[in-house]
CSV table of C-alpha atoms in Angstrom, one decimal:
chain,number,residue,atom,x,y,z
A,23,UNK,CA,-42.5,-7.5,6.5
A,24,UNK,CA,-39.4,-9.7,6.2
A,25,UNK,CA,-39.5,-12.8,4.0
A,26,UNK,CA,-36.0,-14.1,4.5
A,27,UNK,CA,-33.9,-15.0,7.5
A,28,UNK,CA,-30.8,-12.8,8.0
A,29,UNK,CA,-27.8,-14.3,9.8
A,30,UNK,CA,-28.6,-14.8,13.5
A,31,UNK,CA,-26.9,-15.9,16.6
A,32,UNK,CA,-29.2,-18.8,17.4
A,33,UNK,CA,-29.1,-20.4,14.0
A,34,UNK,CA,-25.3,-20.0,13.8
A,35,UNK,CA,-25.0,-21.5,17.3
A,36,UNK,CA,-27.0,-24.6,16.3
A,37,UNK,CA,-24.8,-25.1,13.3
A,38,UNK,CA,-21.6,-24.7,15.4
A,39,UNK,CA,-22.8,-27.0,18.1
A,40,UNK,CA,-23.5,-29.7,15.4
A,41,UNK,CA,-20.0,-29.1,13.9
A,42,UNK,CA,-18.5,-29.5,17.3
A,43,UNK,CA,-20.2,-32.8,17.9
A,44,UNK,CA,-18.9,-34.0,14.6
A,45,UNK,CA,-15.4,-33.1,15.6
A,46,UNK,CA,-15.2,-30.1,13.3
A,47,UNK,CA,-15.0,-27.2,15.7
A,48,UNK,CA,-11.4,-26.4,14.7
A,49,UNK,CA,-12.2,-26.0,11.0
A,50,UNK,CA,-12.1,-22.6,9.4
A,51,UNK,CA,-15.8,-22.2,8.9
A,52,UNK,CA,-16.5,-23.1,12.6
A,53,UNK,CA,-13.8,-20.7,13.8
A,54,UNK,CA,-15.3,-17.9,11.7
A,55,UNK,CA,-18.7,-18.7,13.1
A,56,UNK,CA,-17.4,-18.5,16.7
A,57,UNK,CA,-15.7,-15.2,16.0
A,58,UNK,CA,-19.0,-13.9,14.5
A,59,UNK,CA,-21.0,-15.1,17.6
A,60,UNK,CA,-18.6,-13.4,20.0
A,61,UNK,CA,-18.9,-10.1,18.1
A,62,UNK,CA,-22.8,-10.4,18.2
A,63,UNK,CA,-23.1,-10.6,22.0
A,64,UNK,CA,-25.1,-7.8,23.5
A,65,UNK,CA,-23.6,-5.5,26.1
A,66,UNK,CA,-25.7,-7.0,28.8
A,67,UNK,CA,-24.3,-10.5,28.1
A,68,UNK,CA,-27.3,-11.9,26.1
A,69,UNK,CA,-27.6,-12.9,22.4
A,70,UNK,CA,-30.4,-12.2,20.1
A,71,UNK,CA,-32.6,-15.2,19.2
A,72,UNK,CA,-34.4,-15.4,15.8
A,73,UNK,CA,-36.3,-18.7,15.9
A,74,UNK,CA,-37.4,-18.7,19.5
A,75,UNK,CA,-38.5,-15.9,21.8
A,76,UNK,CA,-35.7,-13.9,21.8
A,77,UNK,CA,-32.8,-13.3,24.1
A,78,UNK,CA,-33.4,-16.2,26.4
A,79,UNK,CA,-33.5,-18.5,23.4
A,80,UNK,CA,-30.5,-16.9,21.7
A,81,UNK,CA,-28.4,-16.9,24.9
A,82,UNK,CA,-29.1,-20.6,25.7
A,83,UNK,CA,-28.3,-21.7,22.2
A,84,UNK,CA,-25.0,-19.7,21.9
A,85,UNK,CA,-23.7,-20.7,25.3
A,86,UNK,CA,-24.3,-24.4,24.4
A,87,UNK,CA,-22.5,-23.9,21.1
A,88,UNK,CA,-19.5,-22.1,22.7
A,89,UNK,CA,-19.2,-24.9,25.3
A,90,UNK,CA,-19.4,-27.6,22.6
A,91,UNK,CA,-16.6,-25.8,20.8
A,92,UNK,CA,-14.4,-25.7,23.9
A,93,UNK,CA,-15.0,-22.0,24.6
A,94,UNK,CA,-17.0,-22.3,27.8
A,95,UNK,CA,-14.2,-20.4,29.7
A,96,UNK,CA,-14.7,-17.3,27.5
A,97,UNK,CA,-15.7,-14.1,29.4
A,98,UNK,CA,-18.7,-13.9,27.1
A,99,UNK,CA,-20.0,-17.1,28.6
A,100,UNK,CA,-19.6,-15.7,32.1
A,101,UNK,CA,-21.5,-12.6,31.1
A,102,UNK,CA,-24.3,-14.7,29.6
A,103,UNK,CA,-24.6,-16.7,32.8
A,104,UNK,CA,-24.7,-13.5,34.8
A,105,UNK,CA,-27.5,-12.1,32.5
A,106,UNK,CA,-29.5,-15.3,32.9
A,107,UNK,CA,-29.2,-15.0,36.7
A,108,UNK,CA,-30.5,-11.4,36.5
A,109,UNK,CA,-33.5,-12.2,34.4
A,110,UNK,CA,-34.7,-15.4,36.1
A,111,UNK,CA,-38.2,-15.0,37.5
A,112,UNK,CA,-38.6,-15.2,41.3
A,113,UNK,CA,-40.3,-18.6,41.2
A,114,UNK,CA,-37.3,-20.1,39.2
A,115,UNK,CA,-38.6,-20.1,35.7
A,116,UNK,CA,-37.6,-18.0,32.7
A,117,UNK,CA,-39.8,-16.2,30.3
A,118,UNK,CA,-39.5,-13.4,27.7
A,119,UNK,CA,-42.4,-11.4,26.2
A,120,UNK,CA,-42.3,-11.2,22.4
A,121,UNK,CA,-42.4,-7.4,22.8
A,122,UNK,CA,-38.6,-7.7,23.3
A,123,UNK,CA,-38.3,-7.8,19.5
A,124,UNK,CA,-39.6,-4.2,19.3
A,125,UNK,CA,-38.7,-2.9,22.8
A,126,UNK,CA,-35.4,-4.0,24.3
A,127,UNK,CA,-36.6,-3.3,27.8
A,128,UNK,CA,-38.6,-6.6,27.6
A,129,UNK,CA,-35.4,-8.6,27.1
A,130,UNK,CA,-35.6,-11.6,29.4
A,131,UNK,CA,-38.8,-10.4,31.0
A,132,UNK,CA,-42.1,-12.2,30.9
A,133,UNK,CA,-44.2,-15.0,32.2
A,134,UNK,CA,-42.2,-18.2,32.8
A,135,UNK,CA,-42.7,-20.9,30.2
A,136,UNK,CA,-41.4,-24.5,30.1
A,137,UNK,CA,-39.6,-24.0,26.8
A,138,UNK,CA,-37.9,-20.7,27.8
A,139,UNK,CA,-36.9,-22.2,31.2
A,140,UNK,CA,-35.4,-25.1,29.4
A,141,UNK,CA,-33.5,-22.9,27.0
A,142,UNK,CA,-31.9,-21.0,29.9
A,143,UNK,CA,-31.2,-24.3,31.7
A,144,UNK,CA,-29.5,-25.7,28.7
A,145,UNK,CA,-27.2,-22.7,28.5
A,146,UNK,CA,-26.5,-22.7,32.3
A,147,UNK,CA,-25.7,-26.4,32.2
A,148,UNK,CA,-23.4,-26.0,29.2
A,149,UNK,CA,-21.6,-23.1,30.9
A,150,UNK,CA,-20.7,-25.3,33.9
A,151,UNK,CA,-23.3,-23.7,36.1
A,152,UNK,CA,-25.6,-26.8,36.0
A,153,UNK,CA,-25.4,-27.3,39.8
A,154,UNK,CA,-25.7,-23.6,40.7
A,155,UNK,CA,-28.6,-21.9,42.4
A,156,UNK,CA,-30.1,-20.5,39.1
A,157,UNK,CA,-30.1,-24.0,37.6
A,158,UNK,CA,-31.5,-25.7,40.7
A,159,UNK,CA,-34.3,-23.1,40.8
A,160,UNK,CA,-35.1,-23.7,37.1
A,161,UNK,CA,-35.1,-27.4,37.5
A,162,UNK,CA,-37.4,-27.2,40.5
A,163,UNK,CA,-39.7,-24.9,38.4
A,164,UNK,CA,-39.8,-27.4,35.6
A,165,UNK,CA,-40.6,-30.3,37.9
A,166,UNK,CA,-43.2,-28.4,39.8
A,167,UNK,CA,-45.0,-27.2,36.7
A,168,UNK,CA,-45.0,-30.6,34.9
A,169,UNK,CA,-48.5,-32.0,34.4
A,170,UNK,CA,-49.3,-35.6,35.6
A,171,UNK,CA,-49.3,-36.8,31.9
A,172,UNK,CA,-45.6,-35.7,31.7
A,173,UNK,CA,-46.1,-32.5,29.5
A,174,UNK,CA,-46.2,-28.8,30.3
A,175,UNK,CA,-48.8,-26.1,29.7
A,176,UNK,CA,-47.6,-23.3,27.5
A,177,UNK,CA,-50.3,-21.2,25.9
A,178,UNK,CA,-47.8,-18.4,25.1
A,179,UNK,CA,-46.2,-18.0,21.7
A,180,UNK,CA,-42.5,-18.8,22.0
A,181,UNK,CA,-41.7,-19.4,18.4
A,182,UNK,CA,-40.9,-16.7,15.9
A,183,UNK,CA,-42.0,-16.6,12.4
A,184,UNK,CA,-40.7,-13.2,11.6
A,185,UNK,CA,-39.9,-10.8,14.5
A,186,UNK,CA,-42.4,-8.1,14.7
A,187,UNK,CA,-44.6,-9.7,12.1
A,188,UNK,CA,-45.9,-13.0,13.4
A,189,UNK,CA,-45.2,-15.5,16.1
A,190,UNK,CA,-45.9,-19.2,16.5
A,191,UNK,CA,-46.9,-21.6,19.2
A,192,UNK,CA,-45.0,-24.7,18.4
A,193,UNK,CA,-46.8,-27.3,20.5
A,194,UNK,CA,-43.7,-29.5,20.8
A,195,UNK,CA,-41.5,-26.7,22.2
A,196,UNK,CA,-43.1,-27.0,25.6
A,197,UNK,CA,-42.2,-30.7,25.8
A,198,UNK,CA,-39.1,-31.3,23.7
A,199,UNK,CA,-36.9,-28.6,25.2
A,200,UNK,CA,-37.7,-29.4,28.9
A,201,UNK,CA,-37.0,-33.0,28.3
A,202,UNK,CA,-33.7,-32.0,26.6
A,203,UNK,CA,-32.8,-29.8,29.6
A,204,UNK,CA,-33.7,-32.4,32.2
A,205,UNK,CA,-31.7,-35.0,30.3
A,206,UNK,CA,-28.6,-32.8,30.3
A,207,UNK,CA,-29.1,-31.9,34.0
A,208,UNK,CA,-29.1,-35.6,34.8
A,209,UNK,CA,-25.5,-35.8,33.5
A,210,UNK,CA,-24.2,-33.4,36.1
A,211,UNK,CA,-21.4,-35.1,38.1
Protein backbone atom coordinates (compact mmCIF):
# COMPACT_ATOMS: atom_id res chain seq x y z
CA UNK A 1 0.00 0.00 0.00
CA UNK A 2 0.79 3.65 0.10
CA UNK A 3 3.58 4.89 2.34
CA UNK A 4 3.47 8.62 1.60
CA UNK A 5 0.76 11.27 1.69
CA UNK A 6 -0.10 12.79 -1.68
CA UNK A 7 -1.48 16.34 -1.74
CA UNK A 8 -5.00 16.35 -0.31
CA UNK A 9 -7.80 18.82 0.17
CA UNK A 10 -8.05 18.45 3.93
CA UNK A 11 -4.36 18.98 4.64
CA UNK A 12 -4.21 21.90 2.21
CA UNK A 13 -7.30 23.36 3.90
CA UNK A 14 -5.74 23.17 7.35
CA UNK A 15 -2.62 24.97 6.12
CA UNK A 16 -4.71 27.66 4.40
CA UNK A 17 -6.89 28.21 7.45
CA UNK A 18 -3.75 28.69 9.54
CA UNK A 19 -2.28 31.10 6.99
CA UNK A 20 -5.54 33.07 6.99
CA UNK A 21 -5.53 33.40 10.77
CA UNK A 22 -1.95 34.65 10.53
CA UNK A 23 -3.09 37.34 8.06
CA UNK A 24 -1.36 35.67 5.12
CA UNK A 25 -4.35 34.62 2.95
CA UNK A 26 -3.38 37.10 0.24
CA UNK A 27 0.11 35.70 -0.23
CA UNK A 28 0.98 33.85 -3.43
CA UNK A 29 1.25 30.41 -1.77
CA UNK A 30 -2.15 30.78 -0.13
CA UNK A 31 -3.76 31.94 -3.35
CA UNK A 32 -2.28 28.99 -5.22
CA UNK A 33 -3.61 26.68 -2.50
CA UNK A 34 -7.07 28.21 -2.78
CA UNK A 35 -7.10 27.77 -6.54
CA UNK A 36 -5.99 24.16 -6.13
CA UNK A 37 -8.74 23.47 -3.58
CA UNK A 38 -11.43 24.90 -5.83
CA UNK A 39 -10.25 22.67 -8.68
CA UNK A 40 -10.37 19.62 -6.37
CA UNK A 41 -14.04 19.95 -5.45
CA UNK A 42 -16.11 16.92 -6.45
CA UNK A 43 -19.09 17.36 -8.78
CA UNK A 44 -21.51 16.71 -5.91
CA UNK A 45 -20.06 19.63 -3.89
CA UNK A 46 -17.88 17.62 -1.48
CA UNK A 47 -14.12 17.43 -1.03
CA UNK A 48 -12.00 14.34 -0.46
CA UNK A 49 -10.58 13.90 3.04
CA UNK A 50 -7.30 12.13 3.67
CA UNK A 51 -6.76 12.21 7.44
CA UNK A 52 -10.36 11.75 8.56
CA UNK A 53 -13.21 9.69 7.17
CA UNK A 54 -13.46 11.02 4.06
CA UNK A 55 -15.78 13.43 2.27
CA UNK A 56 -17.49 14.71 5.44
CA UNK A 57 -14.07 15.48 6.91
CA UNK A 58 -12.67 16.99 3.73
CA UNK A 59 -15.71 19.13 3.10
CA UNK A 60 -15.85 20.51 6.63
CA UNK A 61 -12.14 21.35 6.54
CA UNK A 62 -12.19 23.00 3.11
CA UNK A 63 -15.27 25.12 3.80
CA UNK A 64 -13.69 26.39 7.03
CA UNK A 65 -10.50 27.27 5.12
CA UNK A 66 -12.35 29.02 2.30
CA UNK A 67 -14.30 31.07 4.83
CA UNK A 68 -11.13 31.98 6.76
CA UNK A 69 -9.61 33.16 3.47
CA UNK A 70 -12.65 35.32 2.71
CA UNK A 71 -14.11 33.05 0.03
CA UNK A 72 -17.25 31.93 1.86
CA UNK A 73 -19.43 33.48 -0.88
CA UNK A 74 -17.87 31.25 -3.55
CA UNK A 75 -20.36 28.98 -5.37
CA UNK A 76 -18.27 25.98 -4.25
CA UNK A 77 -19.13 26.76 -0.64
CA UNK A 78 -22.85 26.84 -1.46
CA UNK A 79 -22.48 23.50 -3.26
CA UNK A 80 -20.72 22.05 -0.20
CA UNK A 81 -23.47 23.26 2.16
CA UNK A 82 -26.04 21.69 -0.15
CA UNK A 83 -24.13 18.40 -0.19
CA UNK A 84 -23.90 18.38 3.61
CA UNK A 85 -27.66 18.95 3.80
CA UNK A 86 -28.27 16.00 1.48
CA UNK A 87 -26.09 13.56 3.43
CA UNK A 88 -27.21 14.49 6.94
CA UNK A 89 -28.74 11.52 8.73
CA UNK A 90 -32.43 11.75 9.73
CA UNK A 91 -31.65 12.12 13.45
CA UNK A 92 -29.36 15.11 12.72
CA UNK A 93 -25.90 13.55 12.93
CA UNK A 94 -23.39 12.93 10.18
CA UNK A 95 -21.43 9.80 9.43
CA UNK A 96 -19.46 8.27 6.61
CA UNK A 97 -18.49 4.65 6.27
CA UNK A 98 -14.85 4.05 5.42
CA UNK A 99 -15.96 2.05 2.39
CA UNK A 100 -16.27 5.46 0.69
CA UNK A 101 -12.54 5.29 -0.02
CA UNK A 102 -13.15 2.32 -2.34
CA UNK A 103 -16.79 2.84 -3.31
CA UNK A 104 -17.95 6.42 -3.97
CA UNK A 105 -21.59 5.43 -3.32
CA UNK A 106 -20.71 5.45 0.43
CA UNK A 107 -19.74 9.12 0.27
CA UNK A 108 -21.43 10.87 3.20
CA UNK A 109 -23.28 7.71 4.22
CA UNK A 110 -22.87 5.88 7.48
CA UNK A 111 -23.71 5.78 11.16
CA UNK A 112 -23.57 9.17 12.83
CA UNK A 113 -20.51 9.83 14.93
CA UNK A 114 -19.60 12.74 17.18
CA UNK A 115 -16.45 13.62 15.25
CA UNK A 116 -18.08 13.49 11.82
CA UNK A 117 -21.08 15.49 13.01
CA UNK A 118 -18.65 18.07 14.37
CA UNK A 119 -16.72 18.23 11.09
CA UNK A 120 -19.91 18.94 9.18
CA UNK A 121 -21.03 21.48 11.77
CA UNK A 122 -17.69 23.31 11.58
CA UNK A 123 -18.12 23.59 7.81
CA UNK A 124 -21.75 24.70 8.05
CA UNK A 125 -20.89 27.33 10.63
CA UNK A 126 -17.97 28.65 8.58
CA UNK A 127 -20.19 28.89 5.51
CA UNK A 128 -22.64 31.14 7.37
CA UNK A 129 -25.20 28.37 7.76
CA UNK A 130 -24.61 28.05 11.50
CA UNK A 131 -28.15 29.00 12.40
CA UNK A 132 -29.81 26.96 9.65
CA UNK A 133 -31.87 23.81 10.02
CA UNK A 134 -29.01 21.38 9.28
CA UNK A 135 -26.78 23.04 11.88
CA UNK A 136 -29.53 23.10 14.49
CA UNK A 137 -30.22 19.41 13.93
CA UNK A 138 -26.50 18.59 14.19
CA UNK A 139 -26.16 20.62 17.39
CA UNK A 140 -29.16 18.87 18.87
CA UNK A 141 -27.68 15.47 17.93
CA UNK A 142 -24.37 16.33 19.63
CA UNK A 143 -26.10 17.53 22.79
CA UNK A 144 -28.44 14.54 22.93
CA UNK A 145 -25.65 12.00 22.45
CA UNK A 146 -23.20 13.53 24.90
CA UNK A 147 -22.49 11.31 27.88
CA UNK A 148 -22.98 12.56 31.46
CA UNK A 149 -19.18 12.77 31.85
CA UNK A 150 -19.02 15.25 28.94
CA UNK A 151 -17.59 12.92 26.29
CA UNK A 152 -19.10 11.00 23.40
CA UNK A 153 -19.11 7.33 22.47
CA UNK A 154 -17.50 6.58 19.12
CA UNK A 155 -16.42 3.00 18.52
CA UNK A 156 -16.17 3.61 14.76
CA UNK A 157 -12.85 4.23 13.06
CA UNK A 158 -12.93 7.80 11.79
CA UNK A 159 -9.21 8.38 11.30
CA UNK A 160 -7.34 7.33 8.20
CA UNK A 161 -3.88 5.82 8.19
CA UNK A 162 -3.76 5.11 4.48
CA UNK A 163 -7.09 4.96 2.59
CA UNK A 164 -7.93 1.39 1.70
CA UNK A 165 -5.05 0.01 3.77
CA UNK A 166 -5.68 0.84 7.42
CA UNK A 167 -7.80 3.12 9.58
CA UNK A 168 -7.47 4.50 13.08
CA UNK A 169 -9.70 5.19 16.04
CA UNK A 170 -8.23 8.37 17.47
CA UNK A 171 -9.77 8.50 20.91
CA UNK A 172 -9.60 12.29 21.10
CA UNK A 173 -11.46 12.87 17.80
CA UNK A 174 -14.76 12.05 19.51
CA UNK A 175 -14.24 14.78 22.12
CA UNK A 176 -11.99 17.45 20.61
CA UNK A 177 -13.94 18.05 17.40
CA UNK A 178 -17.38 18.26 19.06
CA UNK A 179 -16.03 20.75 21.60
CA UNK A 180 -14.54 22.80 18.74
CA UNK A 181 -17.84 22.72 16.85
CA UNK A 182 -19.89 23.64 19.90
CA UNK A 183 -17.50 26.46 20.71
CA UNK A 184 -17.83 27.89 17.21
CA UNK A 185 -21.61 27.53 17.36
CA UNK A 186 -21.74 29.58 20.54
CA UNK A 187 -20.29 32.52 18.60
CA UNK A 188 -23.30 32.72 16.27
CA UNK A 189 -24.80 36.25 16.47
